[in-house]
PDB file of C-alpha atoms in Angstrom:
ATOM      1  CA  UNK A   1       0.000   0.000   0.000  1.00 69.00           C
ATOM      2  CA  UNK A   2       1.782   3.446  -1.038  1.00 72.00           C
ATOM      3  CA  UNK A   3       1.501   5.937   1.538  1.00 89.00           C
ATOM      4  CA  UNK A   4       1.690   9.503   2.362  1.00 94.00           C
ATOM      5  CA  UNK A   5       1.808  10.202   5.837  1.00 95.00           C
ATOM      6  CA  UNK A   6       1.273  14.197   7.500  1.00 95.00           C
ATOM      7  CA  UNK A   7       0.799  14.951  11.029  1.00 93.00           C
ATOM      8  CA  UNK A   8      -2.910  16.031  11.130  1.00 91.00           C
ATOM      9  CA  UNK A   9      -1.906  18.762  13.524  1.00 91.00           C
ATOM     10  CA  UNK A  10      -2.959  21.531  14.132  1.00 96.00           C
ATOM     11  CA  UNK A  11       0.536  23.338  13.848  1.00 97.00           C
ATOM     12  CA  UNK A  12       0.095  26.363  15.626  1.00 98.00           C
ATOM     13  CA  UNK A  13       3.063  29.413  14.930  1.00 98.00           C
ATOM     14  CA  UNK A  14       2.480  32.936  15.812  1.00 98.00           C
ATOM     15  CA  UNK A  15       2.568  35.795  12.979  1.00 98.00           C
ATOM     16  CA  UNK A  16       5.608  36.295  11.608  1.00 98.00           C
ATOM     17  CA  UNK A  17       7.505  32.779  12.499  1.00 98.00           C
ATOM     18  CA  UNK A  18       8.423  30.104  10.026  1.00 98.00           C
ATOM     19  CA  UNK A  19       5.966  27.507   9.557  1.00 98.00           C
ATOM     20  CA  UNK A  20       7.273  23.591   8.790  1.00 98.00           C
ATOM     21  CA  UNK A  21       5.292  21.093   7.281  1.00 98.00           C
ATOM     22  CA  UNK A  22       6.751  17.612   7.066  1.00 97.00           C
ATOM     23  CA  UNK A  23       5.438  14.723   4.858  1.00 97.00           C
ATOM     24  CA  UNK A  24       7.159  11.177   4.382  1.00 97.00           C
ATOM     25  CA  UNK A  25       6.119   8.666   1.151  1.00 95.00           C
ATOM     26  CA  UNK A  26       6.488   5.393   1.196  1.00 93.00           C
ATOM     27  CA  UNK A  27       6.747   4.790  -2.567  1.00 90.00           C
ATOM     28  CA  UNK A  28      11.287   4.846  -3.527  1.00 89.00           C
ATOM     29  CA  UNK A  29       9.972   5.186  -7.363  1.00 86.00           C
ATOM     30  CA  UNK A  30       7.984   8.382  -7.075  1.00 89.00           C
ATOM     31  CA  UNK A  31       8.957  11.090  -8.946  1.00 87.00           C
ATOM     32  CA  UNK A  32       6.842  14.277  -8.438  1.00 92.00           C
ATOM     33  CA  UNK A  33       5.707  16.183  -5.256  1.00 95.00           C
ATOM     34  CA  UNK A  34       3.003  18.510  -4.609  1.00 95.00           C
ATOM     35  CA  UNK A  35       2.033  21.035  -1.820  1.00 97.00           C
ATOM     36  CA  UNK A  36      -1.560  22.324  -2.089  1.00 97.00           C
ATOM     37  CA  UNK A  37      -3.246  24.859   0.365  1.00 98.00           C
ATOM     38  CA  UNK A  38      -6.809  23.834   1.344  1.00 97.00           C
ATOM     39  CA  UNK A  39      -9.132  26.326   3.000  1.00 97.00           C
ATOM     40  CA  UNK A  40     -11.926  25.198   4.533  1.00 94.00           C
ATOM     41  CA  UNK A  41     -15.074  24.433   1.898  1.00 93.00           C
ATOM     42  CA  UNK A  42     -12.673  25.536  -0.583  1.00 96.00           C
ATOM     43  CA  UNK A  43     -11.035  23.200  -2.575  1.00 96.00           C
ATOM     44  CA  UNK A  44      -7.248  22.551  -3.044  1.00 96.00           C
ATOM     45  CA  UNK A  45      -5.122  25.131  -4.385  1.00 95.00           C
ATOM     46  CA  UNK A  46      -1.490  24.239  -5.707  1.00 94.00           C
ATOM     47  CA  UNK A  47       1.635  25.829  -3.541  1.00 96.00           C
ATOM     48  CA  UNK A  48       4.330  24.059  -5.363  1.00 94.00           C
ATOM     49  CA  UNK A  49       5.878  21.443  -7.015  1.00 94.00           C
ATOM     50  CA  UNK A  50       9.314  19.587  -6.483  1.00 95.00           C
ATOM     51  CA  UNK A  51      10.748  16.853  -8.633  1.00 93.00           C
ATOM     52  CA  UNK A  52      14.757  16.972  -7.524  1.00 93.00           C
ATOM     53  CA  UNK A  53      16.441  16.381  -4.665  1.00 96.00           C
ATOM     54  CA  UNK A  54      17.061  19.986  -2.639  1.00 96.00           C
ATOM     55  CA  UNK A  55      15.271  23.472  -1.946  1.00 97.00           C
ATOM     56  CA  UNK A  56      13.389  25.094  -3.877  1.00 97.00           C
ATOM     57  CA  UNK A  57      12.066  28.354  -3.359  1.00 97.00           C
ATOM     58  CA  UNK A  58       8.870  30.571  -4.551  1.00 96.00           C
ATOM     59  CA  UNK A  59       8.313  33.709  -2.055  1.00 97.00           C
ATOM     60  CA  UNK A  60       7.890  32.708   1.017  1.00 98.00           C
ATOM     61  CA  UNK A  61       7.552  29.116   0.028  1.00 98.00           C
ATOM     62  CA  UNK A  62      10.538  27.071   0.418  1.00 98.00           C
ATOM     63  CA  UNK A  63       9.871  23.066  -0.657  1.00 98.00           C
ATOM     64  CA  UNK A  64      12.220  20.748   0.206  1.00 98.00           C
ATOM     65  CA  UNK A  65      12.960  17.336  -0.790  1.00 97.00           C
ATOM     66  CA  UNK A  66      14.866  14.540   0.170  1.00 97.00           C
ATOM     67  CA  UNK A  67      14.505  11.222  -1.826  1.00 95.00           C
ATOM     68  CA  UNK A  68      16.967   8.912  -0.027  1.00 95.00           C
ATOM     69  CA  UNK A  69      14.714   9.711   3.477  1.00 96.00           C
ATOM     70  CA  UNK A  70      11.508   9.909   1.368  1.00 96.00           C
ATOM     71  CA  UNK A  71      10.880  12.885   3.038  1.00 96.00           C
ATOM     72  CA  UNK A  72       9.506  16.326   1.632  1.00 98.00           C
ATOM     73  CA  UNK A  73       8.617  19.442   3.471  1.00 98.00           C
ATOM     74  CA  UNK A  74       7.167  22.661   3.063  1.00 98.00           C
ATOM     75  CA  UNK A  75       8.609  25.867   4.929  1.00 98.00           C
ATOM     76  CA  UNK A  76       6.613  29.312   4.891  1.00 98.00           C
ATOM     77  CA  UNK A  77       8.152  32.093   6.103  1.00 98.00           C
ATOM     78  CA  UNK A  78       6.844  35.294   7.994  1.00 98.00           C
ATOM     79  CA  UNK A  79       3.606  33.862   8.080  1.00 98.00           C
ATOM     80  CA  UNK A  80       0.856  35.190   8.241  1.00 98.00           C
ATOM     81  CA  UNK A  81      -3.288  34.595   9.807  1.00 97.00           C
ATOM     82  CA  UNK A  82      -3.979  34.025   5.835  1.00 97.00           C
ATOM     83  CA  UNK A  83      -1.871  31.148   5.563  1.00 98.00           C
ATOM     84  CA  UNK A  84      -4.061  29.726   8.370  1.00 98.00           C
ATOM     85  CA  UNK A  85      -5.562  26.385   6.322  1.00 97.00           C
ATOM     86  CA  UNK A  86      -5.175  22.611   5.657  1.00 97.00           C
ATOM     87  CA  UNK A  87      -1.845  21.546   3.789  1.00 98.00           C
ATOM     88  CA  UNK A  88      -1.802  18.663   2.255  1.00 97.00           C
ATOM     89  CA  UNK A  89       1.582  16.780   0.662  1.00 97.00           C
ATOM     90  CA  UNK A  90       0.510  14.906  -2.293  1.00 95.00           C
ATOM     91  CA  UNK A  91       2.874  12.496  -4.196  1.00 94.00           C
ATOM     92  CA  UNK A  92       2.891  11.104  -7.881  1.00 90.00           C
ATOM     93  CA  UNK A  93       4.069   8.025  -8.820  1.00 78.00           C
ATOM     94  CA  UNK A  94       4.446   7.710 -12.093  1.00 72.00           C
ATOM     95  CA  UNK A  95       0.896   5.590 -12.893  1.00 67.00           C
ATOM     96  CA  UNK A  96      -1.361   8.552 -13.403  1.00 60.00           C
ATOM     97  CA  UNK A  97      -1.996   8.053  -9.479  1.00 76.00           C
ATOM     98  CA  UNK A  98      -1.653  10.920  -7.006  1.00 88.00           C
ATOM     99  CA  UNK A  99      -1.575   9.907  -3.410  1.00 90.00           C
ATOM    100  CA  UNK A 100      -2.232  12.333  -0.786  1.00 93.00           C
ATOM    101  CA  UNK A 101      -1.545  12.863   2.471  1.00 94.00           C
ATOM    102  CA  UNK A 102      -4.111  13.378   5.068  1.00 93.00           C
ATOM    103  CA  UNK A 103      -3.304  17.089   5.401  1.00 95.00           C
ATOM    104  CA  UNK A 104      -1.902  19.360   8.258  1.00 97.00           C
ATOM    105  CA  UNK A 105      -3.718  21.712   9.629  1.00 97.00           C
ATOM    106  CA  UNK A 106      -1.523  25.406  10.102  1.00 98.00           C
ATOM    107  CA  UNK A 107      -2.837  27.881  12.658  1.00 98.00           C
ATOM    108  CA  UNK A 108      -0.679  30.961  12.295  1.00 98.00           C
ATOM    109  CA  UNK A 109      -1.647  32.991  15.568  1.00 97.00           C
ATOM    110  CA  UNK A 110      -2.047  37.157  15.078  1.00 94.00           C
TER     111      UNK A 110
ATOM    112  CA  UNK B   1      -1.725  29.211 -15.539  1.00 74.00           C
ATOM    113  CA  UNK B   2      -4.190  26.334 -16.109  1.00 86.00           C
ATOM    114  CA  UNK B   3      -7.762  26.681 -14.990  1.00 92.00           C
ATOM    115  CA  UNK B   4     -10.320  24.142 -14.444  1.00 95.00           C
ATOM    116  CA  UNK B   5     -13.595  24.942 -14.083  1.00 96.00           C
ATOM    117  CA  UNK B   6     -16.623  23.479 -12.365  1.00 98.00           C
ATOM    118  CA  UNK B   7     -19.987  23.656 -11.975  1.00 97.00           C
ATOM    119  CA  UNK B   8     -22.137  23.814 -10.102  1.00 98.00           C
ATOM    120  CA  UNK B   9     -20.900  25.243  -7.148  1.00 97.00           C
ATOM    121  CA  UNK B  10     -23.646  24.327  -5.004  1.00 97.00           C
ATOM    122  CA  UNK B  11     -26.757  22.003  -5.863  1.00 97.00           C
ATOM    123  CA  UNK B  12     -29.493  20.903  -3.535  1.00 97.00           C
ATOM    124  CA  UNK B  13     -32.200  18.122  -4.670  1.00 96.00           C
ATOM    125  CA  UNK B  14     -34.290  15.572  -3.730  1.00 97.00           C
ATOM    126  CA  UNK B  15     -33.638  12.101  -3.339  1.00 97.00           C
ATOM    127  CA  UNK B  16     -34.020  10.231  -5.926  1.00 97.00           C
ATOM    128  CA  UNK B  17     -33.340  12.493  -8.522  1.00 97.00           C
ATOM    129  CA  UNK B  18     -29.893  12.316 -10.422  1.00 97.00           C
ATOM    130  CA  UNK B  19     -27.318  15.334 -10.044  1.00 98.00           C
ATOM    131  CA  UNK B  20     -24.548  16.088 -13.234  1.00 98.00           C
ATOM    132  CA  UNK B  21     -21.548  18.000 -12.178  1.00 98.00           C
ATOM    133  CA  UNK B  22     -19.423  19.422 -15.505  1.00 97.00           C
ATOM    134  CA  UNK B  23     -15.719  19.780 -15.401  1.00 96.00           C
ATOM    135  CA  UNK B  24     -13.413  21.686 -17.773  1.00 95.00           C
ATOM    136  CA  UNK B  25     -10.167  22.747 -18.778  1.00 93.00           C
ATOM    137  CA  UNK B  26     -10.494  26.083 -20.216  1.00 93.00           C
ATOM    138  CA  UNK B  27      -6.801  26.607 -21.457  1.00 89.00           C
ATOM    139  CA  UNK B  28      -5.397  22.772 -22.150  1.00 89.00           C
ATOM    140  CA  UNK B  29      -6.266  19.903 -23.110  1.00 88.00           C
ATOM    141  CA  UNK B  30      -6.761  17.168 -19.935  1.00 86.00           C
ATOM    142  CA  UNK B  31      -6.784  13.999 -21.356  1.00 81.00           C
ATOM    143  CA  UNK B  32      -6.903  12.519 -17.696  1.00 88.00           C
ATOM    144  CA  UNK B  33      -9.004  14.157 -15.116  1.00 92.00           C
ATOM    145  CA  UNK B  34      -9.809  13.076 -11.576  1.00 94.00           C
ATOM    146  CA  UNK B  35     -12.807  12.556  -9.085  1.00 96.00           C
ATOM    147  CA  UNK B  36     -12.721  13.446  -5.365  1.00 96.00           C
ATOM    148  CA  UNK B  37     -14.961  13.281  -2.893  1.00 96.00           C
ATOM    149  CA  UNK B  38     -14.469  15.026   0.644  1.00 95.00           C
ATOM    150  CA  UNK B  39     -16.464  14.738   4.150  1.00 92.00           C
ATOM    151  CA  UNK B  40     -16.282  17.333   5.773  1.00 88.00           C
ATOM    152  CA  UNK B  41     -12.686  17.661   8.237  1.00 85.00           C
ATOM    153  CA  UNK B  42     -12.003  14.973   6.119  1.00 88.00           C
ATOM    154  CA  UNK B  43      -9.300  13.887   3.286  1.00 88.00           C
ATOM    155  CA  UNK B  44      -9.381  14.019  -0.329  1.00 92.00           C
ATOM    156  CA  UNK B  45     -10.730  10.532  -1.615  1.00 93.00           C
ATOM    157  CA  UNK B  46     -10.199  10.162  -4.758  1.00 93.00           C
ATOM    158  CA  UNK B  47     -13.494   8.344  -6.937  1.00 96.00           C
ATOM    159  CA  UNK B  48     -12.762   7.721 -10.398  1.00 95.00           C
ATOM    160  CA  UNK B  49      -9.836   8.179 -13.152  1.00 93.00           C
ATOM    161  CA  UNK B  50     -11.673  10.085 -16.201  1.00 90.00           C
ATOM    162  CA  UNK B  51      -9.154   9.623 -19.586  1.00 86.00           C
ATOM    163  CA  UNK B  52     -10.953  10.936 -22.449  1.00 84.00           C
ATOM    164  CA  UNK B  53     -12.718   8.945 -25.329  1.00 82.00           C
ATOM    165  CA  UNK B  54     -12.611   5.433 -22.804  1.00 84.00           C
ATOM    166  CA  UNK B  55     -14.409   4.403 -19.765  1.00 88.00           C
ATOM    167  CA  UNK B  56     -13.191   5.888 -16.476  1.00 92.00           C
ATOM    168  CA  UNK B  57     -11.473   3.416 -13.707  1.00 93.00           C
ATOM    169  CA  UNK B  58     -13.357   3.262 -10.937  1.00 95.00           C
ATOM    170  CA  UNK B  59     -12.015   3.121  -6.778  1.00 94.00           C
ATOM    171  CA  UNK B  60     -12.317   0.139  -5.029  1.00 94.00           C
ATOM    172  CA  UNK B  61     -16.006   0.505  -2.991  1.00 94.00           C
ATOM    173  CA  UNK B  62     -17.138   3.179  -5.578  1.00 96.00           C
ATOM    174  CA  UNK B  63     -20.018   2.216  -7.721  1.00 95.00           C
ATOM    175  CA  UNK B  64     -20.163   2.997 -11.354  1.00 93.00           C
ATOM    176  CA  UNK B  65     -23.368   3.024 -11.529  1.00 95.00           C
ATOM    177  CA  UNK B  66     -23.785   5.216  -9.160  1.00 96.00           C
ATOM    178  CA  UNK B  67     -21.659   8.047 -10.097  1.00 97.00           C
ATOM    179  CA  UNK B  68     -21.489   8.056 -13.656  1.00 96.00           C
ATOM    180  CA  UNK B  69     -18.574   9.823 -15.483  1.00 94.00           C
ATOM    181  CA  UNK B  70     -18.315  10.609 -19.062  1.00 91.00           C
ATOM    182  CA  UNK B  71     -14.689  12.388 -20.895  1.00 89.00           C
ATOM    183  CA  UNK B  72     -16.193  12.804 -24.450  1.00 83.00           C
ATOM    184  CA  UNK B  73     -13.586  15.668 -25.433  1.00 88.00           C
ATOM    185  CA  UNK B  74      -9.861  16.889 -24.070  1.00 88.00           C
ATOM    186  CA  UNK B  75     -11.593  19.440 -22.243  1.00 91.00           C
ATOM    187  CA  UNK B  76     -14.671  18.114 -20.565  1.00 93.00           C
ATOM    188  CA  UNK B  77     -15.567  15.437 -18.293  1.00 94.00           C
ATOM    189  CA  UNK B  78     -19.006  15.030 -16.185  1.00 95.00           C
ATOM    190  CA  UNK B  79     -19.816  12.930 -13.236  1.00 97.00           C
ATOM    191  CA  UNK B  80     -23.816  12.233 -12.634  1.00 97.00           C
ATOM    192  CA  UNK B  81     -24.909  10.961  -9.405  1.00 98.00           C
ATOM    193  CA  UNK B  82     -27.586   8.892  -9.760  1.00 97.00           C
ATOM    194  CA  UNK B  83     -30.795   8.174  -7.957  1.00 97.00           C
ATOM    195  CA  UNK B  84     -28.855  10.401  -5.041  1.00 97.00           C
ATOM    196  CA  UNK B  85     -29.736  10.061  -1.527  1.00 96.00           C
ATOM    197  CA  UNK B  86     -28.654  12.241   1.433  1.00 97.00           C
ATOM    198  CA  UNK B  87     -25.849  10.080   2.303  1.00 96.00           C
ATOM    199  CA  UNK B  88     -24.522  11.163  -0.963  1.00 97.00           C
ATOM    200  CA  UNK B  89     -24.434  14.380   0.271  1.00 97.00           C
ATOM    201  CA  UNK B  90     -20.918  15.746  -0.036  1.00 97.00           C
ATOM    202  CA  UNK B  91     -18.286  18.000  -1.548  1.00 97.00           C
ATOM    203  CA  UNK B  92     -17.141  16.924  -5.229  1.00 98.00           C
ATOM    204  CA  UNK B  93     -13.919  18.099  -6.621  1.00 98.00           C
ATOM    205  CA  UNK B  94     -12.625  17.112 -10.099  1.00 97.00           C
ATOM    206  CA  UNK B  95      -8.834  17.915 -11.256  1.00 95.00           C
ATOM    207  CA  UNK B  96      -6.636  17.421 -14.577  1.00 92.00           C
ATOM    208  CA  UNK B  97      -3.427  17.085 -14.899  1.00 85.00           C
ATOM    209  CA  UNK B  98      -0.676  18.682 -17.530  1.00 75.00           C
ATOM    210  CA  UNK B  99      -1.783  22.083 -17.381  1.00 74.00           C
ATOM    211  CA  UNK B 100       0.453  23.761 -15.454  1.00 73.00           C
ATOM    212  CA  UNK B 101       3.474  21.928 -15.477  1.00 73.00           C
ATOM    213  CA  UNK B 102       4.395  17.740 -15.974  1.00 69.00           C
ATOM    214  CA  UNK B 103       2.014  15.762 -13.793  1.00 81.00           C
ATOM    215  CA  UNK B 104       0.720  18.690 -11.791  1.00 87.00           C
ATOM    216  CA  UNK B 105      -3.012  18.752 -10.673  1.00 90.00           C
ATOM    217  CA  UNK B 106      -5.053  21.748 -11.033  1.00 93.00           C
ATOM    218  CA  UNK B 107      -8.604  21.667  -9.233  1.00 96.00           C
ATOM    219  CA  UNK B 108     -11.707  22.776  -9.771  1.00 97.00           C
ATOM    220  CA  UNK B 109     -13.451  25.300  -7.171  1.00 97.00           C
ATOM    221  CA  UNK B 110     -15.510  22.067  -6.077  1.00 98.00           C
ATOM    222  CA  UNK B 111     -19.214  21.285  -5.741  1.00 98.00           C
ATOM    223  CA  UNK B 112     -21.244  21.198  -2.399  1.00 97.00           C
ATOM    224  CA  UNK B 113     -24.267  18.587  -3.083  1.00 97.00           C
ATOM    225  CA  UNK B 114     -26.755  17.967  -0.536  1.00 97.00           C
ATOM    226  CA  UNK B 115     -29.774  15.887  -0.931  1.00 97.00           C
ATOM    227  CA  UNK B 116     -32.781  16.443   0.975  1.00 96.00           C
TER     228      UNK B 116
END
């Protein structure tokens, strides 16, 4: 069973720190990684996407993503009450299968 | 960037009446799109693979004749919930892929259905 495993949280950081969302896979042959925002009733909205080892950055996005630990994170920084929402990791495989994670839920505290 | 859009947003019926929920990609071509359905608080589960011109794979537990999807162009794929009752009540979410970048999901703004 491929996997994709968040801590449901909430992750609570006050305005202005650096959120850190962590996500493990259990699938060694995926190949693309997705962070999507989800507010609530709303559906998901893309953040990024990773496909190589290292950091990659977008404002105040940073993805990061470690293939050998199966590991991929997403760091926000200065955040802010509007980042306040569900994130979930999602991971594809290479079958025309996304799995996602179960989401984390980020409480960013004015 | 790659839009998908949806419709409805929001539908209320009666049981026992069937339900059709449109999905498009207004600016590529999707030949594989994607079902969800979401409780509330809960995760993304994912219904049906839609590929265009050939029947969609169903989920394991998720009845095709139930929830009926159709991908008759690159652009458009519907999903009709049949004879609905108000446990099918829920929040439906197609996606596509390719649009904004190689195997990269863009979703549509959802639709709430409840059945009274």
């Amino acid at each position: 069973q491929k996997e994709v495993e968040q801590n449901s949280g909430p992750l609570s950081v006050p305005e202005g720190a650096i959120a850190s969302l962590n996500c493990t896979y259990s699938d060694r042959g995926s190949q693309s990684f997705f962070w999507y925002r989800q507010y609530s009733g709303k559906s998901p909205e893309l953040i990024m996407f990773i496909y190589s080892n290292g950091d990659k950055e977008d404002g105040r996005f940073t993805a990061q993503l470690n293939k050998a630990s199966q590991y991929v994170s997403l760091l926000i920084r200065d955040s802010q009450p509007s980042d306040s929402a569900t994130y979930l990791c999602a991971v594809w495989s290479g079958t025309y299968k996304y799995i996602f994670g179960t989401g984390t839920r980020l409480k960013v505290l004015a | 960037g790659a839009v998908v859009s949806q419709h409805p947003s929001r539908v209320i019926c009666k049981s026992g009446t069937s339900v059709k929920i449109e999905c498009r990609s207004l600016d590529f071509q999707a030949t594989t799109m994607f079902w969800y359905r979401q409780f509330p608080k809960q995760s993304l589960m994912l219904m049906a693979t839609s590929n265009e011109g050939s029947k969609a794979t169903y989920e394991q537990g998720v009845e095709k004749d139930k929830f009926l999807i159709n991908h008759a162009s690159l652009t458009l794929s519907t999903l009709t919930v049949t004879s609905a009752h108000p446990e099918d009540s829920s929040f439906y979410i197609c996606s596509a892929s390719g649009g904004a970048g190689a195997n990269v999901l863009t979703f549509g703004a959802g639709s709430r259905l409840t059945v009274l």
